[in-house]
Coordinates of N, CA and C in Angstrom, one line a residue:
X1 N 0.8 -1.2 0.0 CA 0.0 0.0 0.0 C 0.9 1.3 0.0
X2 N 0.7 2.2 -1.0 CA 1.5 3.4 -1.0 C 1.3 4.3 0.2
X3 N 2.3 5.1 0.5 CA 2.1 6.0 1.6 C 1.2 7.1 1.2
X4 N 0.4 7.7 2.1 CA -0.5 8.8 1.8 C 0.2 10.0 1.2
X5 N -0.5 10.7 0.3 CA 0.1 11.8 -0.4 C 0.7 12.9 0.4
X6 N 0.1 13.2 1.6 CA 0.7 14.2 2.5 C 2.0 13.8 3.0
X7 N 2.2 12.5 3.3 CA 3.4 11.9 3.8 C 4.5 11.9 2.7
X8 N 4.1 11.6 1.5 CA 5.0 11.6 0.4 C 5.5 13.1 0.1
X9 N 4.6 14.0 0.2 CA 5.0 15.4 0.0 C 6.0 15.9 1.1
X10 N 5.8 15.5 2.3 CA 6.7 15.8 3.4 C 8.1 15.1 3.1
X11 N 8.0 13.9 2.7 CA 9.3 13.2 2.3 C 10.0 13.9 1.2
X12 N 9.2 14.3 0.2 CA 9.8 15.0 -1.0 C 10.5 16.3 -0.6
X13 N 10.0 16.9 0.5 CA 10.6 18.1 1.0 C 11.8 17.9 1.8
X14 N 12.2 16.6 2.0 CA 13.4 16.3 2.7 C 13.2 16.0 4.2
X15 N 12.0 15.9 4.6 CA 11.7 15.7 6.0 C 11.7 14.2 6.3
X16 N 12.1 13.9 7.6 CA 12.0 12.5 8.0 C 10.6 12.1 8.2
X17 N 10.2 10.9 7.7 CA 8.9 10.3 8.0 C 9.0 9.0 8.6
X18 N 8.0 8.7 9.4 CA 8.0 7.4 10.2 C 7.1 6.4 9.4
X19 N 7.8 5.4 8.8 CA 7.1 4.4 8.0 C 6.9 3.1 8.7
X20 N 7.7 2.8 9.7 CA 7.6 1.5 10.4 C 7.0 1.7 11.8
X21 N 6.4 0.6 12.3 CA 5.8 0.5 13.6 C 4.4 1.0 13.6
X22 N 3.6 0.4 14.4 CA 2.2 0.8 14.5 C 2.1 2.0 15.4
X23 N 1.2 2.9 15.0 CA 0.9 4.1 15.8 C 2.1 5.0 16.0
X24 N 3.0 4.9 15.0 CA 4.2 5.8 15.0 C 3.8 7.1 14.2
X25 N 3.5 8.1 15.0 CA 2.8 9.2 14.4 C 3.7 10.2 13.6
X26 N 3.2 10.5 12.4 CA 3.7 11.7 11.6 C 2.7 12.8 11.8
X27 N 3.0 13.9 12.4 CA 2.1 15.0 12.6 C 2.6 16.1 11.6
X28 N 1.7 16.4 10.7 CA 2.0 17.3 9.6 C 1.0 18.4 9.5
X29 N 1.4 19.6 9.8 CA 0.5 20.8 9.6 C 0.7 21.3 8.2
X30 N -0.4 21.8 7.7 CA -0.4 22.4 6.3 C -1.0 23.8 6.5
X31 N -0.2 24.8 6.2 CA -0.6 26.2 6.3 C -1.2 26.7 4.9
X32 N -2.4 27.2 5.0 CA -3.1 27.8 3.8 C -2.3 28.9 3.2
X33 N -2.5 29.1 1.9 CA -1.9 30.3 1.3 C -2.5 31.6 1.7
X34 N -3.7 31.6 2.2 CA -4.4 32.8 2.7 C -3.6 33.4 3.9
X35 N -3.2 34.6 3.7 CA -2.4 35.2 4.8 C -3.2 36.2 5.6
X36 N -4.5 36.1 5.6 CA -5.3 36.9 6.5 C -5.6 36.1 7.8
X37 N -5.4 36.7 8.9 CA -5.5 36.0 10.2 C -7.0 35.8 10.6
X38 N -7.1 35.0 11.7 CA -8.3 34.8 12.4 C -9.2 33.7 11.9
X39 N -8.8 32.9 11.0 CA -9.6 31.8 10.5 C -8.9 30.4 10.8
X40 N -9.7 29.4 10.9 CA -9.2 28.0 11.0 C -9.2 27.5 9.6
X41 N -8.2 27.9 8.8 CA -8.2 27.5 7.4 C -6.9 26.7 7.1
X42 N -6.4 26.1 8.1 CA -5.2 25.2 8.0 C -5.6 23.8 8.4
X43 N -4.7 22.9 8.3 CA -5.0 21.5 8.6 C -3.9 20.8 9.3
X44 N -4.2 19.8 10.1 CA -3.1 19.0 10.7 C -3.5 17.5 10.4
X45 N -2.5 16.8 9.8 CA -2.7 15.4 9.5 C -2.0 14.6 10.5
X46 N -2.7 13.5 10.9 CA -2.0 12.4 11.7 C -1.9 11.2 10.8
X47 N -0.7 10.9 10.5 CA -0.5 9.8 9.5 C 0.3 8.7 10.2
X48 N -0.2 7.5 10.2 CA 0.5 6.3 10.8 C 0.0 5.0 10.3
X49 N 0.5 3.9 10.7 CA 0.0 2.6 10.4 C -0.8 2.0 11.5
X50 N -1.8 1.3 11.2 CA -2.6 0.6 12.3 C -2.0 -0.8 12.5
X51 N -2.7 -1.6 13.3 CA -2.2 -2.9 13.8 C -2.0 -3.8 12.6
X52 N -2.7 -3.7 11.5 CA -2.6 -4.6 10.4 C -1.7 -4.1 9.3
X53 N -1.1 -2.9 9.5 CA -0.2 -2.3 8.5 C -0.8 -1.4 7.5
X54 N -2.1 -1.1 7.7 CA -2.7 -0.1 6.8 C -2.4 1.3 7.2
X55 N -2.2 2.2 6.2 CA -2.0 3.6 6.5 C -3.3 4.3 6.9
X56 N -3.2 5.1 7.9 CA -4.2 6.0 8.3 C -3.8 7.4 8.1
X57 N -4.7 8.3 7.6 CA -4.4 9.7 7.4 C -5.7 10.4 7.8
X58 N -5.6 11.0 9.0 CA -6.8 11.7 9.5 C -6.4 13.2 9.5
X59 N -7.3 14.0 8.9 CA -7.0 15.4 8.8 C -8.0 16.2 9.7
X60 N -7.4 17.2 10.4 CA -8.2 18.0 11.4 C -8.1 19.5 11.0
X61 N -9.1 20.2 11.3 CA -9.2 21.6 11.0 C -8.5 22.4 12.1
X62 N -7.5 23.2 11.8 CA -6.7 24.0 12.8 C -6.4 25.3 12.2
X63 N -5.7 26.1 13.1 CA -5.0 27.3 12.6 C -3.5 27.1 12.9
X64 N -2.7 27.5 12.0 CA -1.2 27.5 12.3 C -0.7 28.9 12.6
X65 N -1.7 29.8 12.7 CA -1.4 31.2 12.7 C -2.0 31.9 14.0
X66 N -1.4 33.0 14.5 CA -2.0 33.7 15.6 C -3.3 34.4 15.2
X67 N -4.1 34.6 16.2 CA -5.4 35.3 16.0 C -5.2 36.8 15.9
X68 N -6.2 37.5 15.5 CA -6.1 38.9 15.3 C -5.8 39.6 16.6
X69 N -6.4 39.1 17.7 CA -6.2 39.8 19.0 C -4.7 39.9 19.3
X70 N -4.0 38.8 19.1 CA -2.6 38.7 19.5 C -1.7 39.5 18.5
X71 N -2.2 39.5 17.2 CA -1.4 40.3 16.2 C -1.5 41.8 16.6
X72 N -2.7 42.2 17.1 CA -2.9 43.6 17.4 C -2.4 44.0 18.8
X73 N -2.2 43.0 19.7 CA -1.7 43.2 21.0 C -0.6 42.2 21.3
X74 N 0.6 42.3 20.6 CA 1.7 41.4 20.8 C 2.2 41.4 22.3
X75 N 2.6 40.2 22.8 CA 3.1 40.1 24.1 C 4.6 40.4 24.2
X76 N 5.2 40.5 23.0 CA 6.6 40.9 22.9 C 6.8 42.1 22.0
X77 N 7.7 42.9 22.3 CA 7.9 44.1 21.5 C 8.3 43.8 20.0
X78 N 9.0 42.7 19.9 CA 9.4 42.3 18.5 C 8.3 41.7 17.7
X79 N 7.1 41.5 18.3 CA 5.9 41.1 17.5 C 5.4 39.7 17.9
X80 N 4.3 39.3 17.3 CA 3.7 38.0 17.6 C 4.3 36.9 16.8
X81 N 4.4 35.7 17.4 CA 5.0 34.6 16.8 C 4.2 33.9 15.7
X82 N 4.8 33.5 14.7 CA 4.2 32.7 13.6 C 5.2 31.6 13.3
X83 N 4.9 30.3 13.6 CA 5.8 29.2 13.4 C 6.3 29.2 12.0
X84 N 7.7 29.0 11.8 CA 8.3 28.9 10.5 C 8.1 27.5 10.0
X85 N 7.7 27.3 8.8 CA 7.6 25.9 8.2 C 8.9 25.2 8.4
X86 N 8.8 23.9 8.6 CA 10.0 23.0 8.7 C 9.6 21.8 9.6
X87 N 10.6 21.0 9.9 CA 10.4 19.9 10.8 C 11.1 20.1 12.1
X88 N 10.4 19.9 13.2 CA 10.9 20.0 14.5 C 10.8 18.7 15.2
X89 N 12.0 18.0 15.3 CA 12.1 16.6 15.8 C 12.1 16.6 17.3
X90 N 11.1 15.8 17.8 CA 11.1 15.5 19.3 C 10.8 16.7 20.2
X91 N 10.3 17.8 19.7 CA 10.2 19.1 20.4 C 9.0 19.1 21.4
X92 N 7.9 18.3 21.1 CA 6.7 18.4 21.9 C 6.5 17.1 22.8
X93 N 5.8 17.3 23.9 CA 5.5 16.2 24.7 C 4.1 16.5 25.3
X94 N 3.4 15.4 25.8 CA 2.1 15.6 26.4 C 2.4 16.2 27.8
X95 N 1.7 17.3 28.0 CA 1.9 18.1 29.3 C 0.7 19.0 29.4
X96 N 0.6 19.8 30.4 CA -0.5 20.6 30.7 C -0.3 22.0 29.9
X97 N -1.3 22.3 29.0 CA -1.3 23.6 28.3 C -1.8 24.6 29.3
X98 N -0.9 25.6 29.6 CA -1.2 26.7 30.6 C -1.6 26.1 31.9
X99 N -1.2 24.9 32.3 CA -1.5 24.2 33.5 C -2.9 23.7 33.6
X100 N -3.6 23.7 32.5 CA -5.1 23.3 32.6 C -5.5 22.0 32.1
X101 N -5.0 21.6 30.9 CA -5.4 20.3 30.3 C -4.3 19.8 29.4
X102 N -4.3 18.4 29.1 CA -3.3 17.8 28.3 C -3.3 18.3 26.9
X103 N -2.2 18.6 26.4 CA -2.0 19.0 25.0 C -0.5 18.6 24.6
X104 N -0.1 18.9 23.4 CA 1.3 18.7 23.1 C 1.9 20.1 23.3
X105 N 2.9 20.1 24.2 CA 3.5 21.3 24.6 C 5.0 21.3 24.2
X106 N 5.5 22.5 23.8 CA 6.9 22.7 23.5 C 7.8 22.6 24.7
X107 N 8.3 21.4 25.0 CA 9.1 21.2 26.2 C 10.5 20.7 26.0
X108 N 10.7 20.1 24.7 CA 11.9 19.4 24.5 C 12.9 20.0 23.5
X109 N 12.6 21.2 23.0 CA 13.5 21.8 22.1 C 13.0 23.2 21.6
X110 N 13.9 23.8 20.8 CA 13.6 25.1 20.3 C 12.8 25.0 18.9
X111 N 12.1 26.1 18.6 CA 11.5 26.2 17.3 C 11.9 27.6 16.7
X112 N 11.6 27.8 15.4 CA 11.8 29.0 14.8 C 10.5 29.7 14.5
X113 N 10.4 31.0 14.8 CA 9.2 31.8 14.5 C 9.6 33.1 13.8
X114 N 8.6 33.5 12.9 CA 8.6 34.8 12.4 C 8.1 35.7 13.5
X115 N 8.4 37.0 13.5 CA 7.8 38.0 14.4 C 7.1 39.0 13.6
X116 N 5.8 39.1 13.7 CA 4.9 40.0 13.0 C 4.6 41.2 14.0
X117 N 5.1 42.4 13.7 CA 5.1 43.5 14.6 C 4.2 44.7 14.2
X118 N 3.6 44.6 13.0 CA 2.9 45.9 12.5 C 1.4 46.0 12.9
X119 N 0.9 45.0 13.7 CA -0.4 45.1 14.4 C -1.6 45.1 13.4
X120 N -1.4 44.6 12.2 CA -2.6 44.5 11.3 C -3.1 43.0 11.2
X121 N -4.0 42.8 10.3 CA -4.6 41.4 10.2 C -3.9 40.6 9.2
X122 N -2.9 41.1 8.5 CA -2.1 40.3 7.5 C -1.0 39.6 8.2
X123 N -0.8 38.3 7.9 CA 0.3 37.6 8.5 C 1.6 37.9 7.7
X124 N 2.5 38.5 8.4 CA 3.8 38.9 7.8 C 4.9 37.9 8.2
X125 N 5.4 37.2 7.2 CA 6.4 36.2 7.4 C 7.7 36.6 6.7
X126 N 8.4 37.5 7.3 CA 9.6 38.1 6.8 C 10.8 37.3 7.4
X127 N 11.6 36.8 6.5 CA 12.8 36.0 6.9 C 13.7 36.7 7.8
X128 N 13.8 38.1 7.7 CA 14.7 38.9 8.5 C 14.2 38.9 10.0
X129 N 12.9 38.5 10.2 CA 12.4 38.6 11.6 C 12.5 37.3 12.4
X130 N 13.0 36.3 11.8 CA 13.1 34.9 12.4 C 13.9 34.9 13.6
X131 N 13.4 34.3 14.6 CA 14.2 34.0 15.8 C 14.0 32.5 16.3
X132 N 14.9 32.0 17.0 CA 14.8 30.6 17.5 C 14.8 30.6 19.0
X133 N 13.9 29.7 19.6 CA 13.9 29.6 21.0 C 12.8 28.9 21.6
X134 N 12.6 29.0 22.9 CA 11.5 28.4 23.6 C 10.4 29.4 23.8
X135 N 9.4 29.3 23.0 CA 8.3 30.3 22.9 C 6.9 29.7 23.4
X136 N 6.9 28.5 23.8 CA 5.6 27.9 24.2 C 4.6 27.7 23.1
X137 N 5.2 27.3 21.9 CA 4.3 27.1 20.8 C 3.7 25.7 20.9
X138 N 2.5 25.6 21.5 CA 1.9 24.3 21.8 C 0.9 23.9 20.7
X139 N 0.5 22.7 20.8 CA -0.6 22.2 19.9 C -1.8 21.9 20.8
X140 N -2.8 22.7 20.8 CA -3.9 22.6 21.7 C -5.2 22.9 21.1
X141 N -6.3 23.0 21.8 CA -7.6 23.2 21.3 C -8.0 24.7 21.7
X142 N -9.1 25.1 21.0 CA -9.7 26.4 21.4 C -10.7 26.1 22.5
X143 N -12.0 26.4 22.2 CA -13.1 26.2 23.2 C -13.2 24.8 23.6
X144 N -13.5 24.6 24.9 CA -13.6 23.2 25.4 C -14.9 22.5 25.2
X145 N -15.9 23.3 24.8 CA -17.3 22.7 24.6 C -17.8 22.8 23.2
X146 N -17.4 23.7 22.4 CA -18.0 23.8 21.1 C -16.9 24.3 20.1
X147 N -17.2 24.1 18.8 CA -16.3 24.5 17.7 C -16.1 26.0 17.8
X148 N -14.9 26.5 17.6 CA -14.6 27.9 17.5 C -14.6 28.2 16.0
X149 N -15.1 29.4 15.6 CA -15.1 29.8 14.2 C -14.2 31.0 14.0
X150 N -13.8 31.6 15.0 CA -12.8 32.8 14.9 C -11.7 32.5 15.9
X151 N -10.4 32.7 15.4 CA -9.3 32.4 16.3 C -9.1 33.4 17.4
X152 N -9.1 34.7 17.2 CA -9.0 35.7 18.2 C -7.9 35.4 19.2
X153 N -8.3 35.2 20.5 CA -7.3 35.0 21.6 C -6.8 33.5 21.7
X154 N -7.4 32.6 20.9 CA -7.0 31.2 21.1 C -5.6 30.9 20.7
X155 N -5.0 31.7 19.8 CA -3.6 31.4 19.4 C -2.8 32.7 19.4
X156 N -1.6 32.6 20.1 CA -0.6 33.6 20.0 C 0.6 33.1 19.3
X157 N 0.4 32.1 18.4 CA 1.4 31.5 17.7 C 1.3 29.9 17.7
X158 N 0.5 29.4 18.6 CA 0.3 28.0 18.7 C -0.5 27.4 17.5
X159 N -0.5 26.1 17.4 CA -1.2 25.3 16.4 C -2.5 24.9 17.2
X160 N -3.7 25.4 16.7 CA -4.9 25.3 17.6 C -6.0 24.7 16.8
X161 N -6.6 23.7 17.4 CA -7.8 23.0 16.9 C -9.0 23.8 17.0
X162 N -9.9 23.8 16.0 CA -11.1 24.5 16.0 C -12.2 23.8 16.8
X163 N -12.1 22.5 16.8 CA -13.2 21.7 17.4 C -12.7 20.8 18.5
X164 N -13.3 20.9 19.7 CA -12.7 20.1 20.9 C -12.8 18.6 20.7
X165 N -13.8 18.1 20.0 CA -13.9 16.7 19.8 C -12.8 16.2 18.9
X166 N -12.5 17.0 17.9 CA -11.3 16.6 17.0 C -10.0 16.6 17.8
X167 N -9.9 17.6 18.7 CA -8.7 17.6 19.5 C -8.7 16.4 20.4
X168 N -9.8 15.9 21.0 CA -9.8 14.7 21.8 C -9.4 13.5 21.0
X169 N -9.8 13.4 19.8 CA -9.4 12.3 18.9 C -7.9 12.3 18.7
X170 N -7.4 13.5 18.4 CA -5.9 13.8 18.2 C -5.1 13.3 19.4
X171 N -5.6 13.7 20.6 CA -4.9 13.4 21.8 C -4.9 11.9 22.1
X172 N -6.0 11.2 21.7 CA -6.0 9.8 21.9 C -5.0 9.1 21.1
X173 N -4.7 9.6 19.9 CA -3.6 9.0 19.0 C -2.3 9.3 19.7
X174 N -2.1 10.5 20.2 CA -0.9 10.9 20.9 C -0.6 10.0 22.1
X175 N -1.6 9.8 22.9 CA -1.4 9.0 24.1 C -1.1 7.5 23.7
X176 N -1.7 7.0 22.7 CA -1.4 5.6 22.2 C 0.0 5.6 21.7
X177 N 0.4 6.5 21.0 CA 1.8 6.6 20.5 C 2.8 6.7 21.6
X178 N 2.5 7.6 22.6 CA 3.4 7.8 23.7 C 3.6 6.5 24.5
X179 N 2.6 5.7 24.6 CA 2.7 4.4 25.4 C 3.6 3.4 24.7
X180 N 3.8 3.6 23.4 CA 4.7 2.7 22.6 C 6.1 3.3 22.4
X181 N 6.2 4.6 22.2 CA 7.5 5.2 21.8 C 8.0 6.2 22.7
X182 N 7.3 6.5 23.8 CA 7.7 7.6 24.7 C 7.1 8.9 24.4
X183 N 7.2 9.8 25.4 CA 6.5 11.1 25.4 C 7.3 12.1 24.6
X184 N 7.4 11.9 23.4 CA 8.2 12.9 22.5 C 7.6 12.8 21.1
X185 N 7.3 14.0 20.6 CA 6.6 14.1 19.3 C 7.3 15.1 18.4
X186 N 7.4 14.7 17.1 CA 7.9 15.6 16.1 C 6.7 16.2 15.4
X187 N 6.9 17.4 14.8 CA 5.8 18.1 14.1 C 6.5 18.7 12.9
X188 N 5.8 18.6 11.7 CA 6.3 19.1 10.5 C 5.3 20.1 10.0
X189 N 5.7 21.3 9.7 CA 4.8 22.3 9.2 C 5.2 22.6 7.7
X190 N 4.3 22.4 6.8 CA 4.5 22.7 5.4 C 3.5 23.7 4.9
X191 N 3.8 24.3 3.7 CA 2.9 25.3 3.2 C 2.1 24.6 2.0
X192 N 0.8 25.1 1.9 CA -0.1 24.6 0.9 C 0.5 24.8 -0.5

Protein backbone atom coordinates (compact mmCIF):
# COMPACT_ATOMS: atom_id res chain seq x y z
CA UNK A 1 0.00 0.00 0.00
CA UNK A 2 1.55 3.36 -1.02
CA UNK A 3 2.10 6.01 1.59
CA UNK A 4 -0.49 8.79 1.80
CA UNK A 5 0.08 11.82 -0.44
CA UNK A 6 0.71 14.23 2.46
CA UNK A 7 3.42 11.93 3.82
CA UNK A 8 5.02 11.64 0.38
CA UNK A 9 4.96 15.43 0.05
CA UNK A 10 6.71 15.78 3.40
CA UNK A 11 9.25 13.17 2.35
CA UNK A 12 9.82 14.96 -0.99
CA UNK A 13 10.59 18.15 0.97
CA UNK A 14 13.41 16.26 2.71
CA UNK A 15 11.70 15.68 6.04
CA UNK A 16 12.03 12.47 8.02
CA UNK A 17 8.90 10.33 7.95
CA UNK A 18 8.04 7.40 10.19
CA UNK A 19 7.06 4.45 8.01
CA UNK A 20 7.61 1.54 10.40
CA UNK A 21 5.84 0.53 13.59
CA UNK A 22 2.19 0.78 14.51
CA UNK A 23 0.86 4.12 15.78
CA UNK A 24 4.22 5.79 15.03
CA UNK A 25 2.80 9.24 14.36
CA UNK A 26 3.68 11.66 11.61
CA UNK A 27 2.15 15.00 12.61
CA UNK A 28 2.01 17.31 9.60
CA UNK A 29 0.51 20.78 9.63
CA UNK A 30 -0.44 22.42 6.33
CA UNK A 31 -0.61 26.23 6.28
CA UNK A 32 -3.07 27.76 3.83
CA UNK A 33 -1.87 30.28 1.25
CA UNK A 34 -4.38 32.76 2.68
CA UNK A 35 -2.37 35.24 4.78
CA UNK A 36 -5.32 36.92 6.52
CA UNK A 37 -5.51 36.02 10.21
CA UNK A 38 -8.33 34.82 12.44
CA UNK A 39 -9.62 31.78 10.53
CA UNK A 40 -9.22 28.04 10.98
CA UNK A 41 -8.15 27.55 7.37
CA UNK A 42 -5.21 25.21 7.96
CA UNK A 43 -5.03 21.49 8.63
CA UNK A 44 -3.15 18.97 10.72
CA UNK A 45 -2.68 15.42 9.47
CA UNK A 46 -2.04 12.44 11.73
CA UNK A 47 -0.48 9.77 9.52
CA UNK A 48 0.53 6.33 10.81
CA UNK A 49 0.01 2.60 10.36
CA UNK A 50 -2.61 0.63 12.25
CA UNK A 51 -2.21 -2.86 13.77
CA UNK A 52 -2.57 -4.62 10.42
CA UNK A 53 -0.19 -2.35 8.54
CA UNK A 54 -2.71 -0.11 6.78
CA UNK A 55 -1.97 3.59 6.50
CA UNK A 56 -4.25 6.00 8.35
CA UNK A 57 -4.41 9.69 7.40
CA UNK A 58 -6.78 11.72 9.54
CA UNK A 59 -7.04 15.43 8.78
CA UNK A 60 -8.18 17.98 11.37
CA UNK A 61 -9.18 21.64 10.99
CA UNK A 62 -6.74 23.96 12.81
CA UNK A 63 -5.00 27.29 12.60
CA UNK A 64 -1.22 27.47 12.32
CA UNK A 65 -1.37 31.24 12.74
CA UNK A 66 -1.99 33.67 15.59
CA UNK A 67 -5.39 35.28 15.99
CA UNK A 68 -6.11 38.92 15.30
CA UNK A 69 -6.20 39.78 19.00
CA UNK A 70 -2.58 38.72 19.48
CA UNK A 71 -1.45 40.35 16.23
CA UNK A 72 -2.89 43.65 17.43
CA UNK A 73 -1.70 43.16 21.03
CA UNK A 74 1.67 41.36 20.83
CA UNK A 75 3.10 40.11 24.12
CA UNK A 76 6.63 40.87 22.90
CA UNK A 77 7.92 44.14 21.49
CA UNK A 78 9.40 42.31 18.49
CA UNK A 79 5.94 41.06 17.51
CA UNK A 80 3.65 38.04 17.57
CA UNK A 81 5.04 34.59 16.82
CA UNK A 82 4.23 32.68 13.61
CA UNK A 83 5.81 29.23 13.41
CA UNK A 84 8.30 28.91 10.54
CA UNK A 85 7.61 25.94 8.23
CA UNK A 86 9.97 23.03 8.74
CA UNK A 87 10.40 19.88 10.76
CA UNK A 88 10.86 20.03 14.50
CA UNK A 89 12.06 16.63 15.77
CA UNK A 90 11.05 15.53 19.26
CA UNK A 91 10.16 19.06 20.43
CA UNK A 92 6.69 18.37 21.89
CA UNK A 93 5.45 16.21 24.75
CA UNK A 94 2.11 15.59 26.40
CA UNK A 95 1.88 18.08 29.26
CA UNK A 96 -0.54 20.65 30.66
CA UNK A 97 -1.29 23.59 28.35
CA UNK A 98 -1.18 26.66 30.59
CA UNK A 99 -1.50 24.25 33.54
CA UNK A 100 -5.07 23.33 32.58
CA UNK A 101 -5.43 20.31 30.28
CA UNK A 102 -3.31 17.81 28.35
CA UNK A 103 -1.98 19.01 25.00
CA UNK A 104 1.26 18.75 23.06
CA UNK A 105 3.54 21.33 24.64
CA UNK A 106 6.90 22.67 23.47
CA UNK A 107 9.08 21.25 26.24
CA UNK A 108 11.93 19.38 24.50
CA UNK A 109 13.52 21.83 22.09
CA UNK A 110 13.58 25.11 20.26
CA UNK A 111 11.48 26.22 17.31
CA UNK A 112 11.82 29.03 14.78
CA UNK A 113 9.23 31.77 14.53
CA UNK A 114 8.64 34.83 12.41
CA UNK A 115 7.80 37.99 14.38
CA UNK A 116 4.92 40.05 13.04
CA UNK A 117 5.07 43.50 14.64
CA UNK A 118 2.91 45.85 12.55
CA UNK A 119 -0.39 45.06 14.35
CA UNK A 120 -2.59 44.49 11.30
CA UNK A 121 -4.61 41.43 10.22
CA UNK A 122 -2.15 40.31 7.53
CA UNK A 123 0.30 37.57 8.51
CA UNK A 124 3.79 38.89 7.80
CA UNK A 125 6.41 36.17 7.40
CA UNK A 126 9.61 38.10 6.79
CA UNK A 127 12.78 35.97 6.89
CA UNK A 128 14.67 38.85 8.54
CA UNK A 129 12.38 38.61 11.60
CA UNK A 130 13.05 34.92 12.36
CA UNK A 131 14.22 33.99 15.84
CA UNK A 132 14.78 30.60 17.46
CA UNK A 133 13.95 29.64 21.01
CA UNK A 134 11.55 28.39 23.65
CA UNK A 135 8.31 30.25 22.91
CA UNK A 136 5.59 27.94 24.22
CA UNK A 137 4.34 27.05 20.75
CA UNK A 138 1.89 24.34 21.81
CA UNK A 139 -0.58 22.19 19.89
CA UNK A 140 -3.89 22.59 21.72
CA UNK A 141 -7.62 23.23 21.34
CA UNK A 142 -9.72 26.35 21.37
CA UNK A 143 -13.08 26.21 23.18
CA UNK A 144 -13.60 23.19 25.44
CA UNK A 145 -17.29 22.74 24.61
CA UNK A 146 -17.99 23.83 21.06
CA UNK A 147 -16.33 24.51 17.75
CA UNK A 148 -14.60 27.88 17.48
CA UNK A 149 -15.14 29.79 14.23
CA UNK A 150 -12.83 32.76 14.91
CA UNK A 151 -9.28 32.40 16.26
CA UNK A 152 -8.95 35.73 18.18
CA UNK A 153 -7.32 34.97 21.59
CA UNK A 154 -7.02 31.19 21.09
CA UNK A 155 -3.61 31.44 19.39
CA UNK A 156 -0.60 33.64 20.01
CA UNK A 157 1.43 31.45 17.66
CA UNK A 158 0.27 27.97 18.71
CA UNK A 159 -1.22 25.33 16.44
CA UNK A 160 -4.86 25.32 17.55
CA UNK A 161 -7.77 22.97 16.88
CA UNK A 162 -11.13 24.55 16.02
CA UNK A 163 -13.21 21.65 17.40
CA UNK A 164 -12.74 20.12 20.87
CA UNK A 165 -13.93 16.66 19.80
CA UNK A 166 -11.35 16.57 16.99
CA UNK A 167 -8.72 17.59 19.52
CA UNK A 168 -9.81 14.73 21.80
CA UNK A 169 -9.36 12.25 18.92
CA UNK A 170 -5.93 13.75 18.19
CA UNK A 171 -4.86 13.39 21.82
CA UNK A 172 -6.03 9.76 21.92
CA UNK A 173 -3.63 9.04 19.04
CA UNK A 174 -0.86 10.89 20.88
CA UNK A 175 -1.42 8.95 24.11
CA UNK A 176 -1.42 5.64 22.24
CA UNK A 177 1.81 6.55 20.45
CA UNK A 178 3.43 7.76 23.69
CA UNK A 179 2.66 4.41 25.36
CA UNK A 180 4.70 2.69 22.63
CA UNK A 181 7.45 5.17 21.75
CA UNK A 182 7.73 7.56 24.69
CA UNK A 183 6.46 11.06 25.36
CA UNK A 184 8.20 12.86 22.53
CA UNK A 185 6.59 14.12 19.32
CA UNK A 186 7.88 15.62 16.11
CA UNK A 187 5.84 18.11 14.09
CA UNK A 188 6.31 19.13 10.49
CA UNK A 189 4.76 22.32 9.15
CA UNK A 190 4.52 22.72 5.38
CA UNK A 191 2.86 25.27 3.16
CA UNK A 192 -0.10 24.56 0.88
